[in-house]
Amino acid sequence: MAKSEEISNNLNIIGNGTTIVGNIVSQGDMRVDGTLEGNLTTQSKIVIGTTGRIVGEVKCKDCEVAGSVRGKVKVENLLMLRATATVEGEIKTSKLAIEPNAIFTGTCNMSTAEPQVEEQYNG
């Protein structure tokens, strides 16, 4: 398996009951069922489960939200807000799907000009 395939197949999980304070940068997929107080950047997909909560900026290729996000959400491709989702802040995406009962408060900018996910590290 090529190195880029290995990285993209990685799944990182922040479990329910876990709180992380700080920024996370990853190249693999992320699933958040706990709490992140900080920014999350990945070259892949982010799934925020029903118990997941992020306070900060989210940057990724694709994103599915069933929990809550307070902050900026920048998605290159598809942002999916499930019925249990709550998003407060600014959304920039190419495609947006919102299920009935999802809550979104803020601004949304949809454009075919993809918001580029840039790797950031402030260590």
GROMACS .gro file of C-alpha atoms in nm:
model
  123
    1MET     CA    1   0.000   0.000   0.000
    2ALA     CA    2   0.132   0.344  -0.088
    3LYS     CA    3   0.212   0.584   0.194
    4SER     CA    4  -0.060   0.834   0.091
    5GLU     CA    5  -0.319   0.553   0.095
    6GLU     CA    6  -0.205   0.449   0.443
    7ILE     CA    7  -0.244   0.803   0.574
    8SER     CA    8  -0.588   0.853   0.421
    9ASN     CA    9  -0.705   0.521   0.569
   10ASN     CA   10  -0.613   0.631   0.922
   11LEU     CA   11  -0.909   0.703   1.150
   12ASN     CA   12  -0.854   0.926   1.452
   13ILE     CA   13  -1.121   0.924   1.723
   14ILE     CA   14  -1.193   1.162   2.009
   15GLY     CA   15  -1.418   0.944   2.223
   16ASN     CA   16  -1.728   1.038   2.421
   17GLY     CA   17  -1.620   1.167   2.763
   18THR     CA   18  -1.286   1.298   2.632
   19THR     CA   19  -1.208   1.671   2.622
   20ILE     CA   20  -0.913   1.806   2.428
   21VAL     CA   21  -0.802   2.168   2.458
   22GLY     CA   22  -0.575   2.268   2.171
   23ASN     CA   23  -0.543   2.246   1.794
   24ILE     CA   24  -0.536   1.921   1.597
   25VAL     CA   25  -0.383   1.874   1.251
   26SER     CA   26  -0.425   1.539   1.076
   27GLN     CA   27  -0.405   1.393   0.729
   28GLY     CA   28  -0.645   1.106   0.805
   29ASP     CA   29  -1.016   1.092   0.879
   30MET     CA   30  -1.138   1.224   1.216
   31ARG     CA   31  -1.437   1.127   1.428
   32VAL     CA   32  -1.532   1.346   1.722
   33ASP     CA   33  -1.767   1.203   1.985
   34GLY     CA   34  -1.612   1.401   2.270
   35THR     CA   35  -1.527   1.771   2.305
   36LEU     CA   36  -1.261   1.972   2.125
   37GLU     CA   37  -1.187   2.327   2.231
   38GLY     CA   38  -0.958   2.435   1.950
   39ASN     CA   39  -0.916   2.414   1.575
   40LEU     CA   40  -0.934   2.091   1.375
   41THR     CA   41  -0.770   2.064   1.031
   42THR     CA   42  -0.749   1.754   0.813
   43GLN     CA   43  -0.698   1.670   0.447
   44SER     CA   44  -0.976   1.411   0.475
   45LYS     CA   45  -1.324   1.374   0.629
   46ILE     CA   46  -1.450   1.480   0.970
   47VAL     CA   47  -1.751   1.317   1.136
   48ILE     CA   48  -1.892   1.486   1.446
   49GLY     CA   49  -2.115   1.235   1.624
   50THR     CA   50  -2.430   1.322   1.820
   51THR     CA   51  -2.228   1.363   2.142
   52GLY     CA   52  -1.946   1.548   1.964
   53ARG     CA   53  -1.882   1.917   2.029
   54ILE     CA   54  -1.627   2.151   1.872
   55VAL     CA   55  -1.564   2.510   1.975
   56GLY     CA   56  -1.320   2.643   1.717
   57GLU     CA   57  -1.246   2.634   1.346
   58VAL     CA   58  -1.299   2.321   1.137
   59LYS     CA   59  -1.119   2.276   0.802
   60CYS     CA   60  -1.152   1.959   0.597
   61LYS     CA   61  -1.237   1.798   0.264
   62ASP     CA   62  -1.579   1.656   0.366
   63CYS     CA   63  -1.774   1.692   0.690
   64GLU     CA   64  -2.077   1.531   0.851
   65VAL     CA   65  -2.217   1.697   1.164
   66ALA     CA   66  -2.463   1.526   1.397
   67GLY     CA   67  -2.339   1.705   1.711
   68SER     CA   68  -2.251   2.072   1.761
   69VAL     CA   69  -1.999   2.318   1.622
   70ARG     CA   70  -1.946   2.677   1.733
   71GLY     CA   71  -1.704   2.859   1.505
   72LYS     CA   72  -1.597   2.863   1.140
   73VAL     CA   73  -1.652   2.556   0.922
   74LYS     CA   74  -1.455   2.541   0.594
   75VAL     CA   75  -1.524   2.237   0.377
   76GLU     CA   76  -1.380   2.179   0.029
   77ASN     CA   77  -1.658   1.946  -0.091
   78LEU     CA   78  -1.974   1.841   0.097
   79LEU     CA   79  -2.094   1.959   0.438
   80MET     CA   80  -2.381   1.745   0.571
   81LEU     CA   81  -2.583   1.868   0.870
   82ARG     CA   82  -2.780   1.580   1.020
   83ALA     CA   83  -3.115   1.632   1.196
   84THR     CA   84  -2.944   1.646   1.539
   85ALA     CA   85  -2.681   1.901   1.431
   86THR     CA   86  -2.636   2.248   1.578
   87VAL     CA   87  -2.396   2.485   1.402
   88GLU     CA   88  -2.332   2.843   1.516
   89GLY     CA   89  -2.094   3.047   1.305
   90GLU     CA   90  -1.965   3.087   0.954
   91ILE     CA   91  -1.982   2.816   0.688
   92LYS     CA   92  -1.779   2.809   0.366
   93THR     CA   93  -1.837   2.507   0.144
   94SER     CA   94  -1.892   2.393  -0.213
   95LYS     CA   95  -2.198   2.177  -0.134
   96LEU     CA   96  -2.435   2.188   0.163
   97ALA     CA   97  -2.700   1.936   0.268
   98ILE     CA   98  -2.922   2.010   0.567
   99GLU     CA   99  -3.167   1.757   0.709
  100PRO     CA  100  -3.495   1.876   0.863
  101ASN     CA  101  -3.459   1.976   1.232
  102ALA     CA  102  -3.090   2.065   1.200
  103ILE     CA  103  -3.012   2.406   1.352
  104PHE     CA  104  -2.785   2.654   1.177
  105THR     CA  105  -2.730   3.009   1.301
  106GLY     CA  106  -2.481   3.227   1.117
  107THR     CA  107  -2.363   3.291   0.763
  108CYS     CA  108  -2.306   3.057   0.472
  109ASN     CA  109  -2.098   3.107   0.159
  110MET     CA  110  -2.133   2.839  -0.109
  111SER     CA  111  -1.897   2.855  -0.402
  112THR     CA  112  -1.744   2.625  -0.659
  113ALA     CA  113  -1.412   2.793  -0.582
  114GLU     CA  114  -1.298   2.541  -0.322
  115PRO     CA  115  -1.179   2.675   0.013
  116GLN     CA  116  -0.837   2.510   0.031
  117VAL     CA  117  -0.753   2.308   0.339
  118GLU     CA  118  -0.408   2.420   0.448
  119GLU     CA  119  -0.201   2.226   0.692
  120GLN     CA  120  -0.124   2.435   0.997
  121TYR     CA  121   0.101   2.361   1.289
  122ASN     CA  122   0.164   2.606   1.567
  123GLY     CA  123   0.375   2.386   1.793
   0.00000   0.00000   0.00000
